[in-house]
Amino acid sequence: MKAAVYRENGGPEVLSYEEVADPVPGADEVLIRVEAISIEGGDLLSRQRLPLPHSPYIVGYSTAGTVIAVGEHVTDLRVGQRVSAFGETGSHAELRVVRPDHCWVLPDGLDAAAAACVPVAFGTAYEALFEQAAVTTGSTVLVQGVAGGVGFAAVQLAAKAGARVIGTGSSRRQLDALRRLGLHDGIDYTTEDVRRRVLDLTDGVGVDLVVDPVGGPMTQELILATREGGTIAFLGFSAGQPLIDPVTLVMGDRTMKGFMLSKIFHTPRVRAYLTDIFRRVADGDLDVLVDRTFPLADAADAHRYAEQRGRLGRVVMTP
Ligand SMILES: NC(=O)c1ccc[n+]([C@@H]2O[C@H](COP(=O)([O-])OP(=O)(O)OC[C@H]3O[C@@H](n4cnc5c(N)ncnc54)[C@H](OP(=O)(O)O)[C@@H]3O)[C@@H](O)[C@H]2O)c1
């Protein structure tokens, strides 16, 4: 099969489109012919800095495609079914092997590009909003980076649950697009004082919950924009490791939480809420934002584009 591989960490240029051996499913696995690959924020971080488990290495979490072989112990999937499939590795390829409990059969009407983008973005956002916190009608939520994958999912899920959603982005274009999907107040973090604006918008109180998949220097500002007794769901660090002052958690009686969705994808409760989310996306209740699509053969260009600031949603590749 063809795949985008790399042999060392680095910029997008380390990716090379090559012929490699086809993967073979074990007894408890399924083989997928990939139709669409979502480039996740985590894929970029892996390529940049995570040690390679082996070389050459095929990075990548999230895909959609068709089941073309099942291991002898697999009973809940069959050849020919179209699925969205998550794995710790191997999305940037024509074929991949995954666990059945990391697959969701696609509802009718859901295309592969959208389906590939659903599990990580919407699963992470849902877990932060409703499982790690209890967002409901009247809650106030601040989403950092509304145009990223986790960001656009969190804005929609929170708004549909009746929360007031404040969000940050790097351009008016992003904030206007997200307003159409439920964002109430948009803040441009390249030009505005985020903490001051959030406090102004909440009569000096701060928000109930921060959803922060971006990290970097802004995280400390977000802590200070959280109300006393509020929660900060810290999910990722696209902008780098945050430097935080834990005293501001203590003095504000605030809780900071983190989790790794990849460790709990297989659990019945995550599988259940993601099954519901796939249905909602297929029905048009939730939107997947795809900024641009590239051929897998141009994976280096696709990663380069995905690393640019100001994107609106996911970058997708097709084998
Ligand atoms: N804990 C978990 O289970 C979990 C699950 C999913 C993702 N994550 C993590 O969450 C993070 C976001 O993932 P994602 O898939 O949503 O990523 P994404 O789609 O690439 O979005 C990243 C966002 O970060 C913003 N950003 C701000 N400063 C940035 C900078 N210096 N460099 C790059 N981006 C910057 C970008 O917006 P602008 O460019 O417009 O500023 C963009 O909205 C990643 O670190 C990922 O590993 C964690």
CSV table of C-alpha atoms and ligand atoms in Angstrom, one decimal:
chain,number,residue,atom,x,y,z
A,1,MET,CA,0.0,0.0,0.0
A,2,LYS,CA,1.0,3.7,-0.2
A,3,ALA,CA,1.5,5.6,3.0
A,4,ALA,CA,2.9,8.9,4.2
A,5,VAL,CA,5.8,7.9,6.5
A,6,TYR,CA,8.6,9.6,8.4
A,7,ARG,CA,11.9,8.5,9.9
A,8,GLU,CA,12.7,11.4,12.2
A,9,ASN,CA,10.7,14.1,14.0
A,10,GLY,CA,10.6,17.5,12.3
A,11,GLY,CA,8.7,19.8,10.1
A,12,PRO,CA,6.2,18.7,7.4
A,13,GLU,CA,9.1,18.0,5.0
A,14,VAL,CA,10.0,14.8,7.0
A,15,LEU,CA,6.8,13.2,5.5
A,16,SER,CA,7.5,11.0,2.5
A,17,TYR,CA,4.9,9.2,0.3
A,18,GLU,CA,6.1,5.6,-0.1
A,19,GLU,CA,5.2,2.0,-0.9
A,20,VAL,CA,5.1,0.0,2.4
A,21,ALA,CA,3.9,-3.5,3.4
A,22,ASP,CA,0.1,-3.9,3.8
A,23,PRO,CA,-0.9,-4.2,7.5
A,24,VAL,CA,-2.4,-7.6,8.5
A,25,PRO,CA,-5.3,-7.7,11.0
A,26,GLY,CA,-4.9,-9.9,14.1
A,27,ALA,CA,-7.7,-12.1,15.4
A,28,ASP,CA,-9.3,-9.2,17.3
A,29,GLU,CA,-8.8,-6.5,14.7
A,30,VAL,CA,-10.3,-5.3,11.4
A,31,LEU,CA,-8.7,-4.0,8.2
A,32,ILE,CA,-10.0,-0.8,6.7
A,33,ARG,CA,-9.6,0.6,3.2
A,34,VAL,CA,-9.2,4.3,4.1
A,35,GLU,CA,-11.3,6.9,2.2
A,36,ALA,CA,-10.6,10.0,4.3
A,37,ILE,CA,-8.0,11.0,6.9
A,38,SER,CA,-8.6,13.9,9.3
A,39,ILE,CA,-5.3,15.6,10.3
A,40,GLU,CA,-5.7,16.0,14.0
A,41,GLY,CA,-3.9,18.6,16.2
A,42,GLY,CA,-2.3,15.6,17.9
A,43,ASP,CA,-0.9,14.2,14.6
A,44,LEU,CA,1.0,17.5,14.1
A,45,LEU,CA,2.4,17.3,17.6
A,46,SER,CA,3.4,13.6,17.2
A,47,ARG,CA,5.3,14.4,14.0
A,48,GLN,CA,7.0,17.4,15.5
A,49,ARG,CA,8.1,15.9,18.8
A,50,LEU,CA,6.9,12.4,20.0
A,51,PRO,CA,9.6,9.7,19.8
A,52,LEU,CA,9.0,7.2,17.0
A,53,PRO,CA,8.0,3.7,18.2
A,54,HIS,CA,9.6,2.4,15.0
A,55,SER,CA,10.9,3.6,11.7
A,56,PRO,CA,9.6,4.3,9.1
A,57,TYR,CA,6.5,5.4,11.1
A,58,ILE,CA,3.0,6.1,9.9
A,59,VAL,CA,1.4,8.7,12.1
A,60,GLY,CA,-2.3,9.5,12.7
A,61,TYR,CA,-5.4,9.0,14.6
A,62,SER,CA,-8.6,9.4,12.7
A,63,THR,CA,-10.0,8.0,9.4
A,64,ALA,CA,-13.2,6.8,7.7
A,65,GLY,CA,-13.4,3.9,5.2
A,66,THR,CA,-14.7,0.5,4.4
A,67,VAL,CA,-14.1,-2.7,6.4
A,68,ILE,CA,-12.3,-5.2,4.0
A,69,ALA,CA,-11.3,-8.0,6.4
A,70,VAL,CA,-12.1,-9.0,9.9
A,71,GLY,CA,-10.1,-11.1,12.4
A,72,GLU,CA,-11.5,-14.5,13.4
A,73,HIS,CA,-12.7,-13.2,16.9
A,74,VAL,CA,-14.5,-10.2,15.6
A,75,THR,CA,-18.3,-10.5,15.7
A,76,ASP,CA,-19.7,-7.0,15.7
A,77,LEU,CA,-18.3,-5.7,12.3
A,78,ARG,CA,-18.5,-7.3,8.9
A,79,VAL,CA,-16.8,-6.8,5.5
A,80,GLY,CA,-18.4,-4.0,3.4
A,81,GLN,CA,-19.5,-1.8,6.4
A,82,ARG,CA,-18.4,1.8,6.2
A,83,VAL,CA,-16.9,3.0,9.5
A,84,SER,CA,-15.2,5.9,11.2
A,85,ALA,CA,-12.1,4.4,12.8
A,86,PHE,CA,-9.7,5.7,15.4
A,87,GLY,CA,-6.3,4.3,16.2
A,88,GLU,CA,-3.2,5.4,18.1
A,89,THR,CA,-1.2,5.3,14.9
A,90,GLY,CA,-1.5,4.5,11.1
A,91,SER,CA,-4.1,6.9,9.7
A,92,HIS,CA,-1.9,8.3,7.0
A,93,ALA,CA,-2.2,5.3,4.7
A,94,GLU,CA,-4.4,3.5,2.1
A,95,LEU,CA,-5.0,0.6,4.6
A,96,ARG,CA,-5.0,0.5,8.4
A,97,VAL,CA,-5.7,-2.0,11.1
A,98,VAL,CA,-7.9,-1.0,14.0
A,99,ARG,CA,-9.8,-2.4,17.0
A,100,PRO,CA,-13.6,-2.9,16.4
A,101,ASP,CA,-14.4,-1.0,19.6
A,102,HIS,CA,-12.6,2.0,18.0
A,103,CYS,CA,-15.0,1.9,15.0
A,104,TRP,CA,-18.4,3.5,14.5
A,105,VAL,CA,-20.6,2.3,11.6
A,106,LEU,CA,-21.6,5.3,9.6
A,107,PRO,CA,-25.2,6.4,9.6
A,108,ASP,CA,-26.8,6.8,6.1
A,109,GLY,CA,-26.0,10.1,4.6
A,110,LEU,CA,-22.7,10.8,6.3
A,111,ASP,CA,-19.7,11.2,4.0
A,112,ALA,CA,-16.3,9.9,4.7
A,113,ALA,CA,-14.5,13.3,5.1
A,114,ALA,CA,-17.0,14.5,7.8
A,115,ALA,CA,-17.0,11.0,9.5
A,116,ALA,CA,-13.2,11.0,9.8
A,117,CYS,CA,-13.3,14.3,11.7
A,118,VAL,CA,-16.0,13.3,14.2
A,119,PRO,CA,-14.6,11.1,17.0
A,120,VAL,CA,-11.6,13.0,18.3
A,121,ALA,CA,-13.1,16.5,17.9
A,122,PHE,CA,-16.6,15.8,19.2
A,123,GLY,CA,-15.6,13.1,21.6
A,124,THR,CA,-13.1,15.3,23.4
A,125,ALA,CA,-15.5,18.3,23.5
A,126,TYR,CA,-18.4,16.1,24.8
A,127,GLU,CA,-16.3,14.5,27.5
A,128,ALA,CA,-15.1,18.0,28.7
A,129,LEU,CA,-18.5,19.6,28.7
A,130,PHE,CA,-20.8,16.9,29.9
A,131,GLU,CA,-18.8,14.1,31.6
A,132,GLN,CA,-15.9,16.0,33.3
A,133,ALA,CA,-18.2,19.1,33.8
A,134,ALA,CA,-22.0,19.4,33.8
A,135,VAL,CA,-22.8,22.0,31.3
A,136,THR,CA,-26.5,22.8,31.0
A,137,THR,CA,-29.0,25.6,30.2
A,138,GLY,CA,-27.6,28.8,31.7
A,139,SER,CA,-24.0,27.6,32.0
A,140,THR,CA,-21.4,30.0,30.7
A,141,VAL,CA,-18.6,28.3,28.7
A,142,LEU,CA,-15.4,29.8,27.3
A,143,VAL,CA,-13.9,27.9,24.4
A,144,GLN,CA,-10.3,28.6,23.4
A,145,GLY,CA,-9.5,28.3,19.7
A,146,VAL,CA,-13.1,28.0,18.3
A,147,ALA,CA,-11.9,27.2,14.7
A,148,GLY,CA,-9.8,24.1,15.7
A,149,GLY,CA,-11.3,20.6,15.7
A,150,VAL,CA,-12.1,20.4,19.4
A,151,GLY,CA,-13.0,24.1,19.4
A,152,PHE,CA,-15.8,24.0,16.7
A,153,ALA,CA,-17.2,20.8,18.3
A,154,ALA,CA,-17.3,22.4,21.8
A,155,VAL,CA,-19.0,25.5,20.6
A,156,GLN,CA,-21.8,23.6,19.0
A,157,LEU,CA,-22.4,21.0,21.7
A,158,ALA,CA,-22.4,23.7,24.4
A,159,ALA,CA,-24.7,26.0,22.5
A,160,LYS,CA,-27.1,23.2,21.7
A,161,ALA,CA,-27.2,22.3,25.4
A,162,GLY,CA,-28.4,25.8,26.2
A,163,ALA,CA,-25.1,27.3,27.5
A,164,ARG,CA,-23.9,30.8,26.7
A,165,VAL,CA,-20.7,30.3,24.7
A,166,ILE,CA,-17.8,32.8,24.6
A,167,GLY,CA,-14.9,31.8,22.3
A,168,THR,CA,-11.6,33.0,21.1
A,169,GLY,CA,-10.1,32.8,17.6
A,170,SER,CA,-7.4,34.5,15.5
A,171,SER,CA,-9.6,36.2,12.9
A,172,ARG,CA,-13.0,37.7,12.3
A,173,ARG,CA,-13.6,35.2,9.6
A,174,GLN,CA,-13.3,32.3,12.2
A,175,LEU,CA,-15.4,34.1,14.8
A,176,ASP,CA,-18.2,35.0,12.2
A,177,ALA,CA,-18.3,31.4,11.0
A,178,LEU,CA,-18.6,30.0,14.5
A,179,ARG,CA,-21.3,32.6,15.3
A,180,ARG,CA,-23.5,30.8,12.7
A,181,LEU,CA,-22.9,27.6,14.7
A,182,GLY,CA,-23.9,28.9,18.1
A,183,LEU,CA,-21.1,31.1,19.4
A,184,HIS,CA,-22.5,34.1,21.3
A,185,ASP,CA,-19.5,36.3,21.9
A,186,GLY,CA,-16.3,36.1,19.9
A,187,ILE,CA,-12.9,37.4,21.0
A,188,ASP,CA,-9.9,37.8,18.7
A,189,TYR,CA,-7.0,36.7,20.8
A,190,THR,CA,-4.5,38.3,18.5
A,191,THR,CA,-5.8,41.8,19.2
A,192,GLU,CA,-7.9,41.8,22.3
A,193,ASP,CA,-7.3,41.3,26.1
A,194,VAL,CA,-9.1,38.0,26.5
A,195,ARG,CA,-9.3,38.1,30.3
A,196,ARG,CA,-10.7,41.6,30.4
A,197,ARG,CA,-13.3,40.9,27.7
A,198,VAL,CA,-14.5,37.7,29.4
A,199,LEU,CA,-14.9,39.5,32.7
A,200,ASP,CA,-16.7,42.4,31.0
A,201,LEU,CA,-19.1,39.9,29.3
A,202,THR,CA,-19.8,38.1,32.6
A,203,ASP,CA,-20.3,41.2,34.8
A,204,GLY,CA,-16.9,40.6,36.4
A,205,VAL,CA,-17.8,37.0,37.6
A,206,GLY,CA,-16.0,34.8,35.0
A,207,VAL,CA,-17.2,31.7,33.2
A,208,ASP,CA,-18.3,28.4,34.7
A,209,LEU,CA,-16.1,26.3,32.5
A,210,VAL,CA,-13.1,26.8,30.2
A,211,VAL,CA,-12.5,24.4,27.4
A,212,ASP,CA,-8.8,24.8,26.5
A,213,PRO,CA,-7.2,22.6,23.8
A,214,VAL,CA,-4.7,25.4,22.9
A,215,GLY,CA,-2.5,25.9,26.0
A,216,GLY,CA,0.5,28.3,25.8
A,217,PRO,CA,0.6,31.6,27.6
A,218,MET,CA,-3.1,32.1,27.3
A,219,THR,CA,-4.0,29.3,29.7
A,220,GLN,CA,-3.1,31.4,32.8
A,221,GLU,CA,-5.3,34.2,31.5
A,222,LEU,CA,-8.2,31.8,31.1
A,223,ILE,CA,-7.8,30.6,34.7
A,224,LEU,CA,-8.2,34.2,35.8
A,225,ALA,CA,-11.3,34.5,33.6
A,226,THR,CA,-13.0,31.5,35.4
A,227,ARG,CA,-15.4,32.2,38.2
A,228,GLU,CA,-14.7,31.2,41.8
A,229,GLY,CA,-15.5,27.5,42.0
A,230,GLY,CA,-15.3,27.1,38.3
A,231,THR,CA,-13.5,24.5,36.2
A,232,ILE,CA,-10.8,24.6,33.5
A,233,ALA,CA,-10.7,21.6,31.2
A,234,PHE,CA,-7.2,21.6,30.0
A,235,LEU,CA,-7.1,19.3,26.9
A,236,GLY,CA,-4.0,20.1,24.7
A,237,PHE,CA,-1.2,22.4,23.9
A,238,SER,CA,-1.2,23.4,20.2
A,239,ALA,CA,0.4,26.7,21.3
A,240,GLY,CA,2.9,25.0,23.7
A,241,GLN,CA,3.2,24.1,27.3
A,242,PRO,CA,1.4,26.5,29.5
A,243,LEU,CA,3.1,28.2,32.5
A,244,ILE,CA,0.4,28.4,35.2
A,245,ASP,CA,0.3,29.8,38.7
A,246,PRO,CA,-1.4,27.1,40.9
A,247,VAL,CA,-2.0,29.7,43.6
A,248,THR,CA,-4.7,31.2,41.3
A,249,LEU,CA,-6.5,27.8,41.4
A,250,VAL,CA,-6.3,27.7,45.2
A,251,MET,CA,-7.3,31.3,45.8
A,252,GLY,CA,-10.2,31.0,43.3
A,253,ASP,CA,-11.4,27.6,44.5
A,254,ARG,CA,-11.0,26.5,40.9
A,255,THR,CA,-10.5,23.0,39.6
A,256,MET,CA,-8.3,22.1,36.6
A,257,LYS,CA,-9.0,18.8,34.9
A,258,GLY,CA,-7.4,16.8,32.1
A,259,PHE,CA,-8.0,13.5,30.4
A,260,MET,CA,-6.9,11.5,27.3
A,261,LEU,CA,-9.8,10.4,25.2
A,262,SER,CA,-7.7,7.8,23.4
A,263,LYS,CA,-7.6,5.8,26.7
A,264,ILE,CA,-11.4,5.7,27.1
A,265,PHE,CA,-12.7,5.5,23.4
A,266,HIS,CA,-13.6,1.8,23.9
A,267,THR,CA,-15.7,2.3,27.1
A,268,PRO,CA,-19.5,1.8,26.7
A,269,ARG,CA,-20.3,5.3,27.8
A,270,VAL,CA,-18.0,7.0,25.3
A,271,ARG,CA,-19.2,4.6,22.5
A,272,ALA,CA,-22.8,5.5,23.3
A,273,TYR,CA,-22.4,9.3,23.2
A,274,LEU,CA,-20.3,9.1,20.1
A,275,THR,CA,-22.9,6.9,18.4
A,276,ASP,CA,-25.5,9.6,19.2
A,277,ILE,CA,-23.1,12.4,17.9
A,278,PHE,CA,-22.6,10.5,14.6
A,279,ARG,CA,-26.4,10.4,14.2
A,280,ARG,CA,-26.7,14.2,15.0
A,281,VAL,CA,-24.0,15.0,12.4
A,282,ALA,CA,-25.7,12.9,9.7
A,283,ASP,CA,-29.0,14.6,10.6
A,284,GLY,CA,-27.5,18.0,10.2
A,285,ASP,CA,-27.9,19.0,13.9
A,286,LEU,CA,-24.1,19.3,14.2
A,287,ASP,CA,-21.7,20.5,11.6
A,288,VAL,CA,-18.2,19.4,10.7
A,289,LEU,CA,-16.0,22.2,9.4
A,290,VAL,CA,-13.5,21.0,6.7
A,291,ASP,CA,-11.1,23.8,5.6
A,292,ARG,CA,-9.3,22.0,2.8
A,293,THR,CA,-8.7,18.6,1.3
A,294,PHE,CA,-5.4,17.3,-0.1
A,295,PRO,CA,-4.4,14.0,-1.7
A,296,LEU,CA,-2.4,11.7,0.7
A,297,ALA,CA,0.4,11.8,-1.8
A,298,ASP,CA,0.8,15.5,-0.8
A,299,ALA,CA,0.8,14.8,2.9
A,300,ALA,CA,3.8,17.2,3.5
A,301,ASP,CA,1.8,20.1,1.9
A,302,ALA,CA,-1.3,19.1,3.9
A,303,HIS,CA,0.6,19.2,7.2
A,304,ARG,CA,2.2,22.5,6.2
A,305,TYR,CA,-1.2,23.9,5.6
A,306,ALA,CA,-2.7,22.4,8.8
A,307,GLU,CA,0.1,24.1,10.8
A,308,GLN,CA,-0.9,27.6,9.5
A,309,ARG,CA,-2.8,29.9,11.8
A,310,GLY,CA,-6.2,31.1,10.9
A,311,ARG,CA,-7.6,27.8,9.6
A,312,LEU,CA,-11.3,27.2,9.7
A,313,GLY,CA,-11.8,23.6,10.8
A,314,ARG,CA,-10.1,20.4,9.8
A,315,VAL,CA,-7.7,19.6,7.0
A,316,VAL,CA,-8.6,16.2,5.3
A,317,MET,CA,-6.5,13.9,3.1
A,318,THR,CA,-7.8,11.3,0.6
A,319,PRO,CA,-5.7,8.3,-0.4
B,1,LIG,N1,-6.9,15.3,25.8
B,1,LIG,C1,-7.4,14.7,24.7
B,1,LIG,O1,-8.0,13.7,24.8
B,1,LIG,C2,-7.3,15.4,23.4
B,1,LIG,C3,-8.1,15.1,22.4
B,1,LIG,C4,-8.0,15.8,21.2
B,1,LIG,C5,-7.1,16.8,21.0
B,1,LIG,N2,-6.2,17.0,22.0
B,1,LIG,C6,-5.2,18.1,21.9
B,1,LIG,O2,-5.8,19.3,21.8
B,1,LIG,C7,-5.1,20.2,20.9
B,1,LIG,C8,-6.0,20.7,19.8
B,1,LIG,O3,-6.4,19.6,19.0
B,1,LIG,P1,-7.2,19.9,17.7
B,1,LIG,O4,-7.3,18.7,17.0
B,1,LIG,O5,-8.4,20.6,18.1
B,1,LIG,O6,-6.2,20.9,16.9
B,1,LIG,P2,-6.4,21.9,15.7
B,1,LIG,O7,-7.6,21.6,15.0
B,1,LIG,O8,-5.1,22.0,15.1
B,1,LIG,O9,-6.7,23.3,16.5
B,1,LIG,C9,-5.7,23.9,17.2
B,1,LIG,C10,-6.2,25.3,17.6
B,1,LIG,O10,-5.1,26.0,18.3
B,1,LIG,C11,-5.1,27.4,17.9
B,1,LIG,N3,-3.8,27.9,18.2
B,1,LIG,C12,-3.5,28.9,19.0
B,1,LIG,N4,-2.2,29.2,19.1
B,1,LIG,C13,-1.6,28.3,18.3
B,1,LIG,C14,-0.3,28.0,18.0
B,1,LIG,N5,0.8,28.8,18.5
B,1,LIG,N6,0.0,27.0,17.1
B,1,LIG,C15,-1.0,26.3,16.6
B,1,LIG,N7,-2.3,26.5,16.9
B,1,LIG,C16,-2.6,27.5,17.7
B,1,LIG,C17,-5.5,27.3,16.4
B,1,LIG,O11,-6.2,28.5,16.0
B,1,LIG,P3,-5.6,29.7,15.3
B,1,LIG,O12,-4.5,29.3,14.4
B,1,LIG,O13,-6.7,30.4,14.6
B,1,LIG,O14,-5.1,30.5,16.5
B,1,LIG,C18,-6.5,26.2,16.4
B,1,LIG,O15,-7.8,26.7,16.6
B,1,LIG,C19,-3.9,19.4,20.5
B,1,LIG,O16,-2.8,19.7,21.3
B,1,LIG,C20,-4.3,17.9,20.7
B,1,LIG,O17,-3.2,17.1,20.9
B,1,LIG,C21,-6.3,16.4,23.2
